[in-house]
PDB file of C-alpha atoms in Angstrom:
ATOM      1  CA  UNK A  30      -0.935  -3.812 -37.601  1.00 81.00           C
ATOM      2  CA  UNK A  31       1.566  -2.786 -34.991  1.00 93.00           C
ATOM      3  CA  UNK A  32       5.036  -2.376 -33.936  1.00 93.00           C
ATOM      4  CA  UNK A  33       6.970  -5.582 -33.409  1.00 96.00           C
ATOM      5  CA  UNK A  34      10.324  -6.067 -31.170  1.00 95.00           C
ATOM      6  CA  UNK A  35      12.547  -8.513 -32.738  1.00 93.00           C
ATOM      7  CA  UNK A  36      16.605  -9.458 -31.852  1.00 94.00           C
ATOM      8  CA  UNK A  37      17.882  -6.285 -31.900  1.00 96.00           C
ATOM      9  CA  UNK A  38      15.502  -5.003 -34.152  1.00 98.00           C
ATOM     10  CA  UNK A  39      11.908  -3.020 -34.110  1.00 98.00           C
ATOM     11  CA  UNK A  40       9.332  -3.290 -37.007  1.00 98.00           C
ATOM     12  CA  UNK A  41       7.000  -0.489 -37.594  1.00 97.00           C
ATOM     13  CA  UNK A  42       4.124  -0.230 -39.680  1.00 97.00           C
ATOM     14  CA  UNK A  43       5.173   1.417 -42.681  1.00 95.00           C
ATOM     15  CA  UNK A  44       3.555   4.899 -43.341  1.00 95.00           C
ATOM     16  CA  UNK A  45       4.076   7.443 -45.620  1.00 96.00           C
ATOM     17  CA  UNK A  46       5.566   9.430 -43.058  1.00 96.00           C
ATOM     18  CA  UNK A  47       8.639   7.189 -42.922  1.00 96.00           C
ATOM     19  CA  UNK A  48       9.337   8.292 -46.304  1.00 95.00           C
ATOM     20  CA  UNK A  49      12.540  10.407 -45.908  1.00 96.00           C
ATOM     21  CA  UNK A  50      13.716   7.942 -43.741  1.00 95.00           C
ATOM     22  CA  UNK A  51      13.495   5.229 -45.920  1.00 95.00           C
ATOM     23  CA  UNK A  52      14.184   7.114 -49.080  1.00 95.00           C
ATOM     24  CA  UNK A  53      17.766   7.699 -47.597  1.00 93.00           C
ATOM     25  CA  UNK A  54      18.183   3.801 -46.980  1.00 94.00           C
ATOM     26  CA  UNK A  55      16.742   2.262 -50.220  1.00 93.00           C
ATOM     27  CA  UNK A  56      17.609   4.783 -53.059  1.00 92.00           C
ATOM     28  CA  UNK A  57      20.667   2.989 -53.932  1.00 91.00           C
ATOM     29  CA  UNK A  58      20.215   1.259 -57.440  1.00 89.00           C
ATOM     30  CA  UNK A  59      22.674  -1.325 -56.109  1.00 88.00           C
ATOM     31  CA  UNK A  60      20.204  -2.983 -53.627  1.00 88.00           C
ATOM     32  CA  UNK A  61      17.995  -4.004 -56.623  1.00 87.00           C
ATOM     33  CA  UNK A  62      20.408  -6.037 -58.588  1.00 85.00           C
ATOM     34  CA  UNK A  63      18.703  -8.923 -57.675  1.00 87.00           C
ATOM     35  CA  UNK A  64      14.777  -7.799 -57.389  1.00 84.00           C
ATOM     36  CA  UNK A  65      12.401  -7.203 -60.305  1.00 80.00           C
ATOM     37  CA  UNK A  66      11.974  -3.564 -58.799  1.00 84.00           C
ATOM     38  CA  UNK A  67      13.921  -0.187 -59.234  1.00 87.00           C
ATOM     39  CA  UNK A  68      14.958   2.583 -56.712  1.00 89.00           C
ATOM     40  CA  UNK A  69      12.302   5.274 -55.910  1.00 92.00           C
ATOM     41  CA  UNK A  70      12.729   7.905 -58.224  1.00 92.00           C
ATOM     42  CA  UNK A  71      12.437  10.551 -55.822  1.00 94.00           C
ATOM     43  CA  UNK A  72      11.454  11.019 -52.022  1.00 95.00           C
ATOM     44  CA  UNK A  73       7.908  12.225 -53.012  1.00 95.00           C
ATOM     45  CA  UNK A  74       7.617   9.369 -55.515  1.00 94.00           C
ATOM     46  CA  UNK A  75       8.320   6.910 -52.378  1.00 94.00           C
ATOM     47  CA  UNK A  76       6.069   8.852 -50.213  1.00 95.00           C
ATOM     48  CA  UNK A  77       3.096   8.487 -52.650  1.00 94.00           C
ATOM     49  CA  UNK A  78       3.768   4.683 -52.921  1.00 92.00           C
ATOM     50  CA  UNK A  79       3.794   4.008 -48.797  1.00 95.00           C
ATOM     51  CA  UNK A  80       0.793   6.039 -48.945  1.00 93.00           C
ATOM     52  CA  UNK A  81      -0.982   3.615 -51.345  1.00 90.00           C
ATOM     53  CA  UNK A  82       0.138   0.738 -49.450  1.00 90.00           C
ATOM     54  CA  UNK A  83      -1.286   1.891 -46.058  1.00 90.00           C
ATOM     55  CA  UNK A  84      -4.716   0.746 -47.094  1.00 87.00           C
ATOM     56  CA  UNK A  85      -2.866  -2.744 -46.131  1.00 92.00           C
ATOM     57  CA  UNK A  86      -5.124  -4.583 -48.562  1.00 89.00           C
ATOM     58  CA  UNK A  87      -5.185  -5.546 -52.137  1.00 88.00           C
ATOM     59  CA  UNK A  88      -7.429  -3.339 -54.604  1.00 86.00           C
ATOM     60  CA  UNK A  89      -9.883  -6.216 -54.513  1.00 89.00           C
ATOM     61  CA  UNK A  90      -9.387  -6.776 -51.025  1.00 88.00           C
ATOM     62  CA  UNK A  91      -8.365 -10.580 -51.262  1.00 90.00           C
ATOM     63  CA  UNK A  92      -4.807  -9.994 -49.837  1.00 92.00           C
ATOM     64  CA  UNK A  93      -3.307  -8.323 -46.935  1.00 93.00           C
ATOM     65  CA  UNK A  94      -0.436  -6.317 -48.058  1.00 94.00           C
ATOM     66  CA  UNK A  95       1.630  -6.008 -44.885  1.00 97.00           C
ATOM     67  CA  UNK A  96       4.724  -3.518 -44.612  1.00 96.00           C
ATOM     68  CA  UNK A  97       7.293  -2.706 -41.852  1.00 98.00           C
ATOM     69  CA  UNK A  98      10.148  -0.169 -41.539  1.00 97.00           C
ATOM     70  CA  UNK A  99      12.766  -1.775 -39.778  1.00 98.00           C
ATOM     71  CA  UNK A 100      14.718  -0.071 -37.214  1.00 98.00           C
ATOM     72  CA  UNK A 101      17.998  -1.551 -35.498  1.00 97.00           C
ATOM     73  CA  UNK A 102      18.978  -1.022 -31.843  1.00 95.00           C
ATOM     74  CA  UNK A 103      20.052   2.474 -32.230  1.00 96.00           C
ATOM     75  CA  UNK A 104      16.383   3.474 -33.996  1.00 96.00           C
ATOM     76  CA  UNK A 105      18.124   4.127 -37.469  1.00 96.00           C
ATOM     77  CA  UNK A 106      16.274   2.970 -40.403  1.00 97.00           C
ATOM     78  CA  UNK A 107      17.473   0.131 -41.828  1.00 97.00           C
ATOM     79  CA  UNK A 108      15.392  -1.246 -44.438  1.00 96.00           C
ATOM     80  CA  UNK A 109      11.987  -2.662 -44.738  1.00 96.00           C
ATOM     81  CA  UNK A 110      10.162  -6.315 -44.471  1.00 97.00           C
ATOM     82  CA  UNK A 111       6.861  -6.943 -46.688  1.00 96.00           C
ATOM     83  CA  UNK A 112       4.392 -10.057 -46.600  1.00 97.00           C
ATOM     84  CA  UNK A 113       1.172 -10.560 -49.150  1.00 95.00           C
ATOM     85  CA  UNK A 114      -0.833 -12.675 -47.237  1.00 96.00           C
ATOM     86  CA  UNK A 115      -3.611 -14.595 -48.990  1.00 93.00           C
ATOM     87  CA  UNK A 116      -6.819 -16.208 -48.185  1.00 89.00           C
ATOM     88  CA  UNK A 117      -5.293 -19.339 -47.885  1.00 90.00           C
ATOM     89  CA  UNK A 118      -3.102 -18.607 -45.170  1.00 91.00           C
ATOM     90  CA  UNK A 119      -0.048 -18.545 -47.422  1.00 93.00           C
ATOM     91  CA  UNK A 120       2.590 -15.366 -47.310  1.00 94.00           C
ATOM     92  CA  UNK A 121       5.265 -14.344 -49.866  1.00 94.00           C
ATOM     93  CA  UNK A 122       7.698 -12.589 -48.198  1.00 95.00           C
ATOM     94  CA  UNK A 123      10.633 -10.102 -49.025  1.00 94.00           C
ATOM     95  CA  UNK A 124      12.786  -7.481 -47.670  1.00 94.00           C
ATOM     96  CA  UNK A 125      15.378  -4.773 -48.519  1.00 94.00           C
ATOM     97  CA  UNK A 126      18.078  -3.576 -46.305  1.00 95.00           C
ATOM     98  CA  UNK A 127      20.473  -0.644 -47.118  1.00 94.00           C
ATOM     99  CA  UNK A 128      24.064  -1.876 -48.099  1.00 91.00           C
ATOM    100  CA  UNK A 129      25.496  -0.256 -44.590  1.00 93.00           C
ATOM    101  CA  UNK A 130      23.306  -2.644 -42.799  1.00 94.00           C
ATOM    102  CA  UNK A 131      24.212  -6.024 -44.588  1.00 92.00           C
ATOM    103  CA  UNK A 132      25.944  -8.607 -42.649  1.00 93.00           C
ATOM    104  CA  UNK A 133      24.977  -7.216 -39.222  1.00 95.00           C
ATOM    105  CA  UNK A 134      21.909  -9.856 -38.572  1.00 95.00           C
ATOM    106  CA  UNK A 135      19.222  -6.994 -39.243  1.00 97.00           C
ATOM    107  CA  UNK A 136      17.538  -9.305 -42.217  1.00 96.00           C
ATOM    108  CA  UNK A 137      17.143 -12.631 -40.268  1.00 97.00           C
ATOM    109  CA  UNK A 138      15.883 -10.558 -36.982  1.00 97.00           C
ATOM    110  CA  UNK A 139      13.783  -8.789 -38.748  1.00 98.00           C
ATOM    111  CA  UNK A 140      12.477 -11.615 -41.306  1.00 96.00           C
ATOM    112  CA  UNK A 141      11.619 -13.947 -37.874  1.00 96.00           C
ATOM    113  CA  UNK A 142      10.083 -11.478 -35.996  1.00 97.00           C
ATOM    114  CA  UNK A 143       7.817 -11.042 -39.324  1.00 96.00           C
ATOM    115  CA  UNK A 144       7.194 -14.476 -39.518  1.00 95.00           C
ATOM    116  CA  UNK A 145       6.449 -14.838 -35.885  1.00 93.00           C
ATOM    117  CA  UNK A 146       3.508 -12.231 -36.422  1.00 95.00           C
ATOM    118  CA  UNK A 147       2.462 -13.523 -39.654  1.00 95.00           C
ATOM    119  CA  UNK A 148       1.704 -16.994 -37.831  1.00 92.00           C
ATOM    120  CA  UNK A 149       0.420 -15.469 -34.573  1.00 92.00           C
ATOM    121  CA  UNK A 150      -1.841 -12.789 -36.060  1.00 92.00           C
ATOM    122  CA  UNK A 151      -2.796 -13.753 -39.657  1.00 92.00           C
ATOM    123  CA  UNK A 152      -2.825 -17.598 -39.369  1.00 90.00           C
ATOM    124  CA  UNK A 153      -0.110 -18.142 -41.825  1.00 93.00           C
ATOM    125  CA  UNK A 154       1.074 -21.819 -42.096  1.00 92.00           C
ATOM    126  CA  UNK A 155       3.099 -21.439 -45.503  1.00 92.00           C
ATOM    127  CA  UNK A 156       5.589 -18.817 -46.121  1.00 93.00           C
ATOM    128  CA  UNK A 157       7.078 -18.262 -49.826  1.00 91.00           C
ATOM    129  CA  UNK A 158       9.896 -16.044 -51.380  1.00 91.00           C
ATOM    130  CA  UNK A 159      11.255 -15.953 -54.891  1.00 89.00           C
ATOM    131  CA  UNK A 160      14.441 -14.631 -55.612  1.00 89.00           C
ATOM    132  CA  UNK A 161      17.492 -14.677 -58.518  1.00 88.00           C
ATOM    133  CA  UNK A 162      19.629 -17.758 -57.713  1.00 87.00           C
ATOM    134  CA  UNK A 163      22.435 -15.455 -57.915  1.00 88.00           C
ATOM    135  CA  UNK A 164      21.456 -13.981 -54.621  1.00 90.00           C
ATOM    136  CA  UNK A 165      23.689 -15.987 -52.409  1.00 90.00           C
ATOM    137  CA  UNK A 166      23.363 -13.739 -49.335  1.00 92.00           C
ATOM    138  CA  UNK A 167      19.232 -13.777 -49.624  1.00 91.00           C
ATOM    139  CA  UNK A 168      19.546 -17.612 -50.159  1.00 91.00           C
ATOM    140  CA  UNK A 169      21.481 -18.271 -47.231  1.00 93.00           C
ATOM    141  CA  UNK A 170      18.934 -16.238 -45.015  1.00 93.00           C
ATOM    142  CA  UNK A 171      15.992 -17.806 -46.307  1.00 92.00           C
ATOM    143  CA  UNK A 172      17.697 -21.165 -45.564  1.00 91.00           C
ATOM    144  CA  UNK A 173      18.705 -20.120 -42.052  1.00 93.00           C
ATOM    145  CA  UNK A 174      14.663 -19.171 -41.866  1.00 92.00           C
ATOM    146  CA  UNK A 175      13.990 -22.534 -42.919  1.00 90.00           C
ATOM    147  CA  UNK A 176      12.695 -22.345 -46.126  1.00 89.00           C
ATOM    148  CA  UNK A 177      13.711 -24.790 -48.511  1.00 87.00           C
ATOM    149  CA  UNK A 178      13.976 -24.975 -52.230  1.00 87.00           C
ATOM    150  CA  UNK A 179      10.679 -25.856 -54.086  1.00 86.00           C
ATOM    151  CA  UNK A 180      10.925 -24.840 -57.575  1.00 79.00           C
ATOM    152  CA  UNK A 181      13.371 -23.387 -60.198  1.00 83.00           C
ATOM    153  CA  UNK A 182      12.696 -21.697 -63.459  1.00 81.00           C
ATOM    154  CA  UNK A 183      16.045 -20.954 -65.330  1.00 76.00           C
ATOM    155  CA  UNK A 184      14.754 -18.855 -68.107  1.00 73.00           C
ATOM    156  CA  UNK A 185      13.419 -16.429 -65.556  1.00 70.00           C
ATOM    157  CA  UNK A 186      15.997 -16.475 -63.475  1.00 73.00           C
ATOM    158  CA  UNK A 187      14.126 -17.244 -60.463  1.00 78.00           C
ATOM    159  CA  UNK A 188      14.348 -19.652 -57.581  1.00 82.00           C
ATOM    160  CA  UNK A 189      11.316 -20.357 -54.871  1.00 82.00           C
ATOM    161  CA  UNK A 190      11.505 -21.389 -51.346  1.00 82.00           C
ATOM    162  CA  UNK A 191       8.900 -22.578 -48.966  1.00 85.00           C
ATOM    163  CA  UNK A 192       8.420 -23.325 -45.535  1.00 82.00           C
ATOM    164  CA  UNK A 193       5.389 -25.044 -43.990  1.00 85.00           C
ATOM    165  CA  UNK A 194       4.363 -24.010 -40.508  1.00 80.00           C
ATOM    166  CA  UNK A 195       2.788 -25.732 -37.963  1.00 70.00           C
ATOM    167  CA  UNK A 196       0.812 -23.968 -35.303  1.00 57.00           C
ATOM    168  CA  UNK A 197       3.641 -24.614 -33.086  1.00 39.00           C
ATOM    169  CA  UNK A 198       6.634 -23.970 -35.502  1.00 49.00           C
ATOM    170  CA  UNK A 199       6.959 -20.303 -34.866  1.00 44.00           C
ATOM    171  CA  UNK A 200       6.633 -18.719 -31.372  1.00 44.00           C
TER     172      UNK A 200
END
């Protein structure tokens, strides 16, 4: 993994050493309203989690676990993006940005930069994302990125979005 320049953002491979900066941005419990996760309990807990993720691989070695912190043009950490890449060239993507950084274009720029990297360096040809259908901001972002509705699970309060990439889809 390496740093990736996007439009107004830079993605840096996520490391345990980013814990303090990242904790300040993602420790707000309100960020987890629509996702199946919770705020890190402490900066130390986040540092330990990030250290485990530095392997960039699932324990069985079948998946790439790719995580980048997102910095804005001023160098501030605004959140993170992540992708789980499988052997069939598919990637499940996700992102979390601090509330102070919402609606500034960072999520789109970071996700677009990540998608380009996934295509170029990992041969990804299928993107997926799963989310709560009440998360209208993320639904709009996925549509803007080109993902389309693939399935709904009303009892579980989840929807899945997919984008099939041809070799020329992302530059």
